[in-house]
């Protein structure tokens, strides 16, 4: 970010003289907007999926602008940039595969909630069976990547954060409300399918010092508070 600001100030000082300068300016604007979107994602949970799509859009603009700048500057810079990007991508994929192998994810099934009264009309109960027991604490969440979703062939490249509602032995359960994105594509067929899982993430919250607690939530957000009860 500091390097981008330096380039931006230098560009303003000498003015826009070529297509390289335009590419650099677009890359800087995209990077600033990426930082803004990232902060908005932390500040609100209701706009996660629209913000993640905006984040991807600005990322593509940033990569395209930076690639154009490097192409017009030096082939060496372009090769280094592409090499680092590919290396980080493989590192991320390797981390996901490692977590999946260690966790031993097998499959999951989807159905309507039966035993839990959640004030949401269109709710789904996702039951995930693990090959290895996880160390889970109340308030933690996981990222899911669904494999072989018929209505979305690219579902495996989409990562979705979902809170863990309850767990036992080698099973974890998740409740979600069907809205847009992945949740709208999931159907309570009762058939099992496979997925990648990352996590659990989130800090351990110790409520033992408190004698009385007041929890507030709306809709399916109540599900995230169930482990504390």
GROMACS .gro file of N, CA and C in nm, residues 2-149:
model
  444
    2UNK      N    1   0.194   0.125   0.082
    2UNK     CA    2   0.283   0.241   0.088
    2UNK      C    3   0.355   0.262  -0.045
    3UNK      N    4   0.392   0.151  -0.111
    3UNK     CA    5   0.458   0.161  -0.241
    3UNK      C    6   0.362   0.220  -0.344
    4UNK      N    7   0.236   0.179  -0.339
    4UNK     CA    8   0.136   0.231  -0.433
    4UNK      C    9   0.115   0.381  -0.413
    5UNK      N   10   0.110   0.424  -0.288
    5UNK     CA   11   0.095   0.567  -0.259
    5UNK      C   12   0.215   0.645  -0.312
    6UNK      N   13   0.333   0.588  -0.297
    6UNK     CA   14   0.455   0.653  -0.347
    6UNK      C   15   0.447   0.669  -0.499
    7UNK      N   16   0.408   0.562  -0.569
    7UNK     CA   17   0.395   0.569  -0.714
    7UNK      C   18   0.288   0.670  -0.755
    8UNK      N   19   0.178   0.673  -0.680
    8UNK     CA   20   0.068   0.764  -0.712
    8UNK      C   21   0.111   0.909  -0.698
    9UNK      N   22   0.181   0.941  -0.591
    9UNK     CA   23   0.230   1.078  -0.571
    9UNK      C   24   0.332   1.117  -0.677
   10UNK      N   25   0.417   1.021  -0.713
   10UNK     CA   26   0.515   1.048  -0.818
   10UNK      C   27   0.446   1.071  -0.952
   11UNK      N   28   0.340   0.996  -0.976
   11UNK     CA   29   0.264   1.011  -1.101
   11UNK      C   30   0.196   1.147  -1.108
   12UNK      N   31   0.140   1.191  -0.996
   12UNK     CA   32   0.077   1.323  -0.993
   12UNK      C   33   0.180   1.434  -1.014
   13UNK      N   34   0.299   1.412  -0.963
   13UNK     CA   35   0.403   1.515  -0.973
   13UNK      C   36   0.448   1.536  -1.118
   14UNK      N   37   0.458   1.426  -1.194
   14UNK     CA   38   0.507   1.440  -1.332
   14UNK      C   39   0.397   1.439  -1.437
   15UNK      N   40   0.275   1.404  -1.394
   15UNK     CA   41   0.163   1.401  -1.488
   15UNK      C   42   0.153   1.271  -1.564
   16UNK      N   43   0.034   1.249  -1.625
   16UNK     CA   44   0.011   1.127  -1.703
   16UNK      C   45   0.063   1.148  -1.844
   17UNK      N   46   0.161   1.068  -1.884
   17UNK     CA   47   0.227   1.086  -2.012
   17UNK      C   48   0.208   0.968  -2.108
   18UNK      N   49   0.169   0.851  -2.057
   18UNK     CA   50   0.159   0.734  -2.144
   18UNK      C   51   0.055   0.637  -2.090
   19UNK      N   52   0.033   0.529  -2.167
   19UNK     CA   53  -0.061   0.425  -2.124
   19UNK      C   54  -0.012   0.355  -1.998
   20UNK      N   55   0.119   0.352  -1.977
   20UNK     CA   56   0.174   0.294  -1.854
   20UNK      C   57   0.124   0.371  -1.733
   21UNK      N   58   0.122   0.503  -1.744
   21UNK     CA   59   0.077   0.586  -1.632
   21UNK      C   60  -0.072   0.562  -1.603
   22UNK      N   61  -0.151   0.545  -1.709
   22UNK     CA   62  -0.294   0.517  -1.689
   22UNK      C   63  -0.313   0.383  -1.620
   23UNK      N   64  -0.235   0.283  -1.661
   23UNK     CA   65  -0.243   0.151  -1.599
   23UNK      C   66  -0.207   0.158  -1.451
   24UNK      N   67  -0.103   0.234  -1.421
   24UNK     CA   68  -0.059   0.248  -1.282
   24UNK      C   69  -0.166   0.319  -1.199
   25UNK      N   70  -0.229   0.422  -1.257
   25UNK     CA   71  -0.334   0.494  -1.187
   25UNK      C   72  -0.454   0.403  -1.159
   26UNK      N   73  -0.494   0.323  -1.257
   26UNK     CA   74  -0.605   0.230  -1.238
   26UNK      C   75  -0.571   0.126  -1.131
   27UNK      N   76  -0.447   0.078  -1.131
   27UNK     CA   77  -0.405  -0.020  -1.031
   27UNK      C   78  -0.412   0.040  -0.891
   28UNK      N   79  -0.371   0.165  -0.877
   28UNK     CA   80  -0.376   0.231  -0.746
   28UNK      C   81  -0.520   0.248  -0.698
   29UNK      N   82  -0.608   0.295  -0.789
   29UNK     CA   83  -0.749   0.314  -0.752
   29UNK      C   84  -0.812   0.181  -0.711
   30UNK      N   85  -0.784   0.075  -0.789
   30UNK     CA   86  -0.839  -0.057  -0.757
   30UNK      C   87  -0.789  -0.106  -0.622
   31UNK      N   88  -0.661  -0.082  -0.592
   31UNK     CA   89  -0.604  -0.127  -0.465
   31UNK      C   90  -0.669  -0.054  -0.347
   32UNK      N   91  -0.690   0.077  -0.362
   32UNK     CA   92  -0.756   0.154  -0.256
   32UNK      C   93  -0.898   0.102  -0.233
   33UNK      N   94  -0.971   0.077  -0.342
   33UNK     CA   95  -1.107   0.026  -0.330
   33UNK      C   96  -1.109  -0.114  -0.270
   34UNK      N   97  -1.007  -0.195  -0.300
   34UNK     CA   98  -0.997  -0.327  -0.239
   34UNK      C   99  -0.984  -0.316  -0.088
   35UNK      N  100  -0.902  -0.221  -0.042
   35UNK     CA  101  -0.885  -0.200   0.102
   35UNK      C  102  -1.016  -0.154   0.166
   36UNK      N  103  -1.089  -0.066   0.096
   36UNK     CA  104  -1.217  -0.018   0.149
   36UNK      C  105  -1.317  -0.132   0.160
   37UNK      N  106  -1.325  -0.216   0.057
   37UNK     CA  107  -1.418  -0.329   0.059
   37UNK      C  108  -1.381  -0.427   0.169
   38UNK      N  109  -1.250  -0.450   0.188
   38UNK     CA  110  -1.205  -0.542   0.293
   38UNK      C  111  -1.248  -0.492   0.431
   39UNK      N  112  -1.240  -0.361   0.453
   39UNK     CA  113  -1.283  -0.306   0.581
   39UNK      C  114  -1.435  -0.316   0.597
   40UNK      N  115  -1.508  -0.297   0.488
   40UNK     CA  116  -1.654  -0.310   0.494
   40UNK      C  117  -1.695  -0.453   0.525
   41UNK      N  118  -1.619  -0.550   0.474
   41UNK     CA  119  -1.648  -0.690   0.503
   41UNK      C  120  -1.633  -0.720   0.652
   42UNK      N  121  -1.536  -0.655   0.715
   42UNK     CA  122  -1.517  -0.675   0.858
   42UNK      C  123  -1.627  -0.606   0.940
   43UNK      N  124  -1.675  -0.493   0.887
   43UNK     CA  125  -1.770  -0.413   0.964
   43UNK      C  126  -1.913  -0.465   0.957
   44UNK      N  127  -1.947  -0.535   0.848
   44UNK     CA  128  -2.084  -0.584   0.833
   44UNK      C  129  -2.084  -0.727   0.786
   45UNK      N  130  -2.183  -0.803   0.830
   45UNK     CA  131  -2.195  -0.942   0.789
   45UNK      C  132  -2.307  -0.965   0.690
   46UNK      N  133  -2.401  -0.870   0.680
   46UNK     CA  134  -2.517  -0.890   0.593
   46UNK      C  135  -2.484  -0.876   0.445
   47UNK      N  136  -2.378  -0.802   0.414
   47UNK     CA  137  -2.344  -0.776   0.275
   47UNK      C  138  -2.224  -0.858   0.231
   48UNK      N  139  -2.203  -0.973   0.292
   48UNK     CA  140  -2.080  -1.048   0.264
   48UNK      C  141  -2.071  -1.089   0.117
   49UNK      N  142  -2.175  -1.155   0.064
   49UNK     CA  143  -2.166  -1.207  -0.072
   49UNK      C  144  -2.159  -1.097  -0.177
   50UNK      N  145  -2.240  -0.988  -0.169
   50UNK     CA  146  -2.221  -0.879  -0.266
   50UNK      C  147  -2.082  -0.817  -0.258
   51UNK      N  148  -2.031  -0.800  -0.136
   51UNK     CA  149  -1.899  -0.740  -0.120
   51UNK      C  150  -1.789  -0.830  -0.174
   52UNK      N  151  -1.805  -0.962  -0.159
   52UNK     CA  152  -1.703  -1.052  -0.210
   52UNK      C  153  -1.699  -1.048  -0.362
   53UNK      N  154  -1.815  -1.029  -0.426
   53UNK     CA  155  -1.819  -1.016  -0.572
   53UNK      C  156  -1.753  -0.885  -0.616
   54UNK      N  157  -1.779  -0.777  -0.541
   54UNK     CA  158  -1.714  -0.649  -0.570
   54UNK      C  159  -1.563  -0.661  -0.550
   55UNK      N  160  -1.523  -0.733  -0.445
   55UNK     CA  161  -1.382  -0.755  -0.416
   55UNK      C  162  -1.314  -0.827  -0.533
   56UNK      N  163  -1.379  -0.929  -0.587
   56UNK     CA  164  -1.323  -1.003  -0.700
   56UNK      C  165  -1.310  -0.912  -0.822
   57UNK      N  166  -1.411  -0.827  -0.846
   57UNK     CA  167  -1.407  -0.736  -0.959
   57UNK      C  168  -1.290  -0.638  -0.951
   58UNK      N  169  -1.271  -0.576  -0.835
   58UNK     CA  170  -1.159  -0.484  -0.817
   58UNK      C  171  -1.026  -0.558  -0.825
   59UNK      N  172  -1.022  -0.682  -0.780
   59UNK     CA  173  -0.899  -0.762  -0.789
   59UNK      C  174  -0.859  -0.784  -0.934
   60UNK      N  175  -0.960  -0.815  -1.018
   60UNK     CA  176  -0.932  -0.836  -1.160
   60UNK      C  177  -0.881  -0.708  -1.226
   61UNK      N  178  -0.942  -0.594  -1.189
   61UNK     CA  179  -0.895  -0.465  -1.243
   61UNK      C  180  -0.752  -0.438  -1.199
   62UNK      N  181  -0.723  -0.464  -1.071
   62UNK     CA  182  -0.588  -0.441  -1.019
   62UNK      C  183  -0.485  -0.528  -1.090
   63UNK      N  184  -0.516  -0.657  -1.105
   63UNK     CA  185  -0.422  -0.750  -1.170
   63UNK      C  186  -0.402  -0.712  -1.317
   64UNK      N  187  -0.513  -0.680  -1.387
   64UNK     CA  188  -0.503  -0.643  -1.529
   64UNK      C  189  -0.422  -0.515  -1.547
   65UNK      N  190  -0.446  -0.416  -1.463
   65UNK     CA  191  -0.373  -0.288  -1.473
   65UNK      C  192  -0.226  -0.306  -1.443
   66UNK      N  193  -0.197  -0.384  -1.338
   66UNK     CA  194  -0.057  -0.406  -1.302
   66UNK      C  195   0.015  -0.487  -1.408
   67UNK      N  196  -0.055  -0.584  -1.469
   67UNK     CA  197   0.004  -0.663  -1.576
   67UNK      C  198   0.034  -0.576  -1.698
   68UNK      N  199  -0.060  -0.487  -1.733
   68UNK     CA  200  -0.038  -0.396  -1.846
   68UNK      C  201   0.080  -0.304  -1.820
   69UNK      N  202   0.088  -0.254  -1.697
   69UNK     CA  203   0.201  -0.167  -1.661
   69UNK      C  204   0.333  -0.241  -1.673
   70UNK      N  205   0.337  -0.365  -1.620
   70UNK     CA  206   0.460  -0.443  -1.625
   70UNK      C  207   0.496  -0.481  -1.769
   71UNK      N  208   0.394  -0.509  -1.851
   71UNK     CA  209   0.418  -0.546  -1.990
   71UNK      C  210   0.481  -0.431  -2.069
   72UNK      N  211   0.437  -0.310  -2.040
   72UNK     CA  212   0.491  -0.193  -2.109
   72UNK      C  213   0.621  -0.143  -2.048
   73UNK      N  214   0.659  -0.197  -1.934
   73UNK     CA  215   0.781  -0.152  -1.867
   73UNK      C  216   0.897  -0.247  -1.894
   74UNK      N  217   0.881  -0.371  -1.849
   74UNK     CA  218   0.990  -0.468  -1.860
   74UNK      C  219   0.933  -0.608  -1.855
   75UNK      N  220   0.981  -0.695  -1.945
   75UNK     CA  221   0.936  -0.834  -1.944
   75UNK      C  222   0.979  -0.905  -1.816
   76UNK      N  223   1.092  -0.864  -1.760
   76UNK     CA  224   1.141  -0.927  -1.636
   76UNK      C  225   1.044  -0.899  -1.522
   77UNK      N  226   0.998  -0.774  -1.511
   77UNK     CA  227   0.902  -0.739  -1.406
   77UNK      C  228   0.774  -0.820  -1.423
   78UNK      N  229   0.730  -0.837  -1.547
   78UNK     CA  230   0.608  -0.913  -1.573
   78UNK      C  231   0.624  -1.059  -1.531
   79UNK      N  232   0.738  -1.119  -1.565
   79UNK     CA  233   0.761  -1.258  -1.529
   79UNK      C  234   0.768  -1.276  -1.377
   80UNK      N  235   0.833  -1.181  -1.308
   80UNK     CA  236   0.841  -1.188  -1.162
   80UNK      C  237   0.701  -1.175  -1.101
   81UNK      N  238   0.625  -1.080  -1.152
   81UNK     CA  239   0.488  -1.059  -1.103
   81UNK      C  240   0.401  -1.182  -1.122
   82UNK      N  241   0.404  -1.240  -1.242
   82UNK     CA  242   0.325  -1.359  -1.269
   82UNK      C  243   0.373  -1.478  -1.187
   83UNK      N  244   0.505  -1.490  -1.171
   83UNK     CA  245   0.560  -1.601  -1.092
   83UNK      C  246   0.517  -1.594  -0.947
   84UNK      N  247   0.521  -1.475  -0.888
   84UNK     CA  248   0.477  -1.459  -0.749
   84UNK      C  249   0.328  -1.486  -0.734
   85UNK      N  250   0.249  -1.438  -0.830
   85UNK     CA  251   0.104  -1.460  -0.824
   85UNK      C  252   0.071  -1.609  -0.829
   86UNK      N  253   0.135  -1.681  -0.921
   86UNK     CA  254   0.111  -1.825  -0.933
   86UNK      C  255   0.157  -1.899  -0.809
   87UNK      N  256   0.273  -1.856  -0.754
   87UNK     CA  257   0.326  -1.921  -0.634
   87UNK      C  258   0.231  -1.904  -0.515
   88UNK      N  259   0.179  -1.782  -0.496
   88UNK     CA  260   0.085  -1.758  -0.385
   88UNK      C  261  -0.045  -1.836  -0.406
   89UNK      N  262  -0.088  -1.849  -0.531
   89UNK     CA  263  -0.210  -1.923  -0.560
   89UNK      C  264  -0.193  -2.071  -0.526
   90UNK      N  265  -0.080  -2.129  -0.568
   90UNK     CA  266  -0.054  -2.269  -0.535
   90UNK      C  267  -0.037  -2.289  -0.385
   91UNK      N  268   0.021  -2.189  -0.318
   91UNK     CA  269   0.037  -2.198  -0.173
   91UNK      C  270  -0.099  -2.202  -0.104
   92UNK      N  271  -0.193  -2.120  -0.151
   92UNK     CA  272  -0.328  -2.119  -0.094
   92UNK      C  273  -0.398  -2.251  -0.120
   93UNK      N  274  -0.389  -2.302  -0.243
   93UNK     CA  275  -0.450  -2.430  -0.277
   93UNK      C  276  -0.389  -2.542  -0.193
   94UNK      N  277  -0.256  -2.539  -0.177
   94UNK     CA  278  -0.190  -2.641  -0.096
   94UNK      C  279  -0.234  -2.638   0.049
   95UNK      N  280  -0.253  -2.517   0.103
   95UNK     CA  281  -0.300  -2.504   0.241
   95UNK      C  282  -0.440  -2.563   0.256
   96UNK      N  283  -0.528  -2.535   0.159
   96UNK     CA  284  -0.664  -2.589   0.164
   96UNK      C  285  -0.663  -2.741   0.156
   97UNK      N  286  -0.584  -2.797   0.064
   97UNK     CA  287  -0.577  -2.942   0.050
   97UNK      C  288  -0.519  -3.007   0.175
   98UNK      N  289  -0.418  -2.942   0.235
   98UNK     CA  290  -0.358  -2.997   0.356
   98UNK      C  291  -0.459  -3.001   0.470
   99UNK      N  292  -0.533  -2.892   0.487
   99UNK     CA  293  -0.635  -2.889   0.592
   99UNK      C  294  -0.741  -2.996   0.567
  100UNK      N  295  -0.775  -3.016   0.440
  100UNK     CA  296  -0.877  -3.114   0.407
  100UNK      C  297  -0.829  -3.255   0.437
  101UNK      N  298  -0.705  -3.286   0.401
  101UNK     CA  299  -0.650  -3.420   0.426
  101UNK      C  300  -0.637  -3.446   0.575
  102UNK      N  301  -0.587  -3.346   0.649
  102UNK     CA  302  -0.569  -3.363   0.793
  102UNK      C  303  -0.705  -3.379   0.862
  103UNK      N  304  -0.801  -3.297   0.820
  103UNK     CA  305  -0.934  -3.305   0.881
  103UNK      C  306  -1.009  -3.431   0.840
  104UNK      N  307  -0.983  -3.477   0.719
  104UNK     CA  308  -1.049  -3.598   0.672
  104UNK      C  309  -1.195  -3.577   0.638
  105UNK      N  310  -1.225  -3.470   0.564
  105UNK     CA  311  -1.363  -3.443   0.529
  105UNK      C  312  -1.416  -3.554   0.438
  106UNK      N  313  -1.534  -3.602   0.467
  106UNK     CA  314  -1.594  -3.707   0.385
  106UNK      C  315  -1.709  -3.650   0.303
  107UNK      N  316  -1.821  -3.618   0.365
  107UNK     CA  317  -1.936  -3.569   0.290
  107UNK      C  318  -2.034  -3.500   0.384
  108UNK      N  319  -2.138  -3.442   0.327
  108UNK     CA  320  -2.238  -3.374   0.408
  108UNK      C  321  -2.375  -3.390   0.341
  109UNK      N  322  -2.479  -3.371   0.419
  109UNK     CA  323  -2.614  -3.375   0.365
  109UNK      C  324  -2.694  -3.256   0.415
  110UNK      N  325  -2.801  -3.223   0.344
  110UNK     CA  326  -2.882  -3.105   0.372
  110UNK      C  327  -3.026  -3.147   0.395
  111UNK      N  328  -3.089  -3.089   0.495
  111UNK     CA  329  -3.230  -3.116   0.522
  111UNK      C  330  -3.292  -2.996   0.592
  112UNK      N  331  -3.421  -3.001   0.612
  112UNK     CA  332  -3.490  -2.895   0.685
  112UNK      C  333  -3.471  -2.916   0.835
  113UNK      N  334  -3.459  -2.806   0.912
  113UNK     CA  335  -3.448  -2.820   1.058
  113UNK      C  336  -3.573  -2.888   1.115
  114UNK      N  337  -3.553  -2.983   1.206
  114UNK     CA  338  -3.665  -3.055   1.264
  114UNK      C  339  -3.678  -3.030   1.414
  115UNK      N  340  -3.566  -3.029   1.484
  115UNK     CA  341  -3.571  -3.026   1.630
  115UNK      C  342  -3.541  -2.889   1.688
  116UNK      N  343  -3.510  -2.792   1.602
  116UNK     CA  344  -3.473  -2.659   1.653
  116UNK      C  345  -3.567  -2.555   1.593
  117UNK      N  346  -3.635  -2.482   1.675
  117UNK     CA  347  -3.729  -2.381   1.628
  117UNK      C  348  -3.656  -2.250   1.599
  118UNK      N  349  -3.623  -2.230   1.473
  118UNK     CA  350  -3.557  -2.109   1.428
  118UNK      C  351  -3.659  -2.024   1.353
  119UNK      N  352  -3.676  -1.895   1.391
  119UNK     CA  353  -3.778  -1.810   1.328
  119UNK      C  354  -3.739  -1.766   1.188
  120UNK      N  355  -3.707  -1.861   1.100
  120UNK     CA  356  -3.672  -1.833   0.962
  120UNK      C  357  -3.752  -1.928   0.874
  121UNK      N  358  -3.822  -1.873   0.776
  121UNK     CA  359  -3.909  -1.955   0.692
  121UNK      C  360  -3.829  -2.053   0.608
  122UNK      N  361  -3.723  -2.005   0.543
  122UNK     CA  362  -3.647  -2.088   0.450
  122UNK      C  363  -3.509  -2.119   0.508
  123UNK      N  364  -3.503  -2.207   0.605
  123UNK     CA  365  -3.377  -2.243   0.669
  123UNK      C  366  -3.334  -2.383   0.628
  124UNK      N  367  -3.202  -2.406   0.629
  124UNK     CA  368  -3.146  -2.536   0.596
  124UNK      C  369  -3.056  -2.585   0.708
  125UNK      N  370  -3.058  -2.714   0.730
  125UNK     CA  371  -2.971  -2.778   0.829
  125UNK      C  372  -2.867  -2.860   0.753
  126UNK      N  373  -2.741  -2.819   0.764
  126UNK     CA  374  -2.631  -2.889   0.698
  126UNK      C  375  -2.556  -2.971   0.801
  127UNK      N  376  -2.552  -3.100   0.782
  127UNK     CA  377  -2.482  -3.191   0.873
  127UNK      C  378  -2.356  -3.242   0.804
  128UNK      N  379  -2.239  -3.213   0.862
  128UNK     CA  380  -2.110  -3.249   0.801
  128UNK      C  381  -2.045  -3.359   0.882
  129UNK      N  382  -2.011  -3.469   0.817
  129UNK     CA  383  -1.945  -3.582   0.882
  129UNK      C  384  -1.796  -3.577   0.854
  130UNK      N  385  -1.717  -3.579   0.960
  130UNK     CA  386  -1.572  -3.565   0.951
  130UNK      C  387  -1.503  -3.699   0.966
  131UNK      N  388  -1.383  -3.707   0.907
  131UNK     CA  389  -1.301  -3.826   0.925
  131UNK      C  390  -1.215  -3.816   1.049
  132UNK      N  391  -1.204  -3.696   1.104
  132UNK     CA  392  -1.122  -3.673   1.224
  132UNK      C  393  -1.191  -3.569   1.310
  133UNK      N  394  -1.193  -3.591   1.439
  133UNK     CA  395  -1.260  -3.498   1.530
  133UNK      C  396  -1.184  -3.366   1.538
  134UNK      N  397  -1.256  -3.255   1.532
  134UNK     CA  398  -1.198  -3.122   1.540
  134UNK      C  399  -1.210  -3.066   1.681
  135UNK      N  400  -1.116  -2.978   1.715
  135UNK     CA  401  -1.121  -2.907   1.842
  135UNK      C  402  -1.200  -2.778   1.818
  136UNK      N  403  -1.325  -2.774   1.862
  136UNK     CA  404  -1.415  -2.663   1.832
  136UNK      C  405  -1.457  -2.593   1.959
  137UNK      N  406  -1.468  -2.460   1.952
  137UNK     CA  407  -1.515  -2.379   2.063
  137UNK      C  408  -1.637  -2.298   2.018
  138UNK      N  409  -1.727  -2.264   2.110
  138UNK     CA  410  -1.845  -2.184   2.074
  138UNK      C  411  -1.807  -2.053   2.006
  139UNK      N  412  -1.882  -2.017   1.904
  139UNK     CA  413  -1.857  -1.893   1.833
  139UNK      C  414  -1.762  -1.905   1.716
  140UNK      N  415  -1.712  -2.025   1.688
  140UNK     CA  416  -1.620  -2.043   1.577
  140UNK      C  417  -1.696  -2.074   1.448
  141UNK      N  418  -1.627  -2.056   1.336
  141UNK     CA  419  -1.689  -2.077   1.205
  141UNK      C  420  -1.592  -2.150   1.112
  142UNK      N  421  -1.644  -2.199   1.001
  142UNK     CA  422  -1.563  -2.269   0.902
  142UNK      C  423  -1.593  -2.212   0.763
  143UNK      N  424  -1.501  -2.233   0.670
  143UNK     CA  425  -1.522  -2.198   0.530
  143UNK      C  426  -1.551  -2.326   0.452
  144UNK      N  427  -1.656  -2.324   0.372
  144UNK     CA  428  -1.696  -2.441   0.295
  144UNK      C  429  -1.676  -2.418   0.146
  145UNK      N  430  -1.626  -2.521   0.077
  145UNK     CA  431  -1.619  -2.524  -0.069
  145UNK      C  432  -1.690  -2.651  -0.114
  146UNK      N  433  -1.800  -2.638  -0.183
  146UNK     CA  434  -1.882  -2.754  -0.221
  146UNK      C  435  -1.834  -2.810  -0.354
  147UNK      N  436  -1.820  -2.942  -0.361
  147UNK     CA  437  -1.777  -3.010  -0.483
  147UNK      C  438  -1.898  -3.066  -0.558
  148UNK      N  439  -1.895  -3.053  -0.691
  148UNK     CA  440  -1.995  -3.119  -0.774
  148UNK      C  441  -2.137  -3.069  -0.756
  149UNK      N  442  -2.154  -2.940  -0.729
  149UNK     CA  443  -2.289  -2.885  -0.717
  149UNK      C  444  -2.349  -2.870  -0.857
   0.00000   0.00000   0.00000
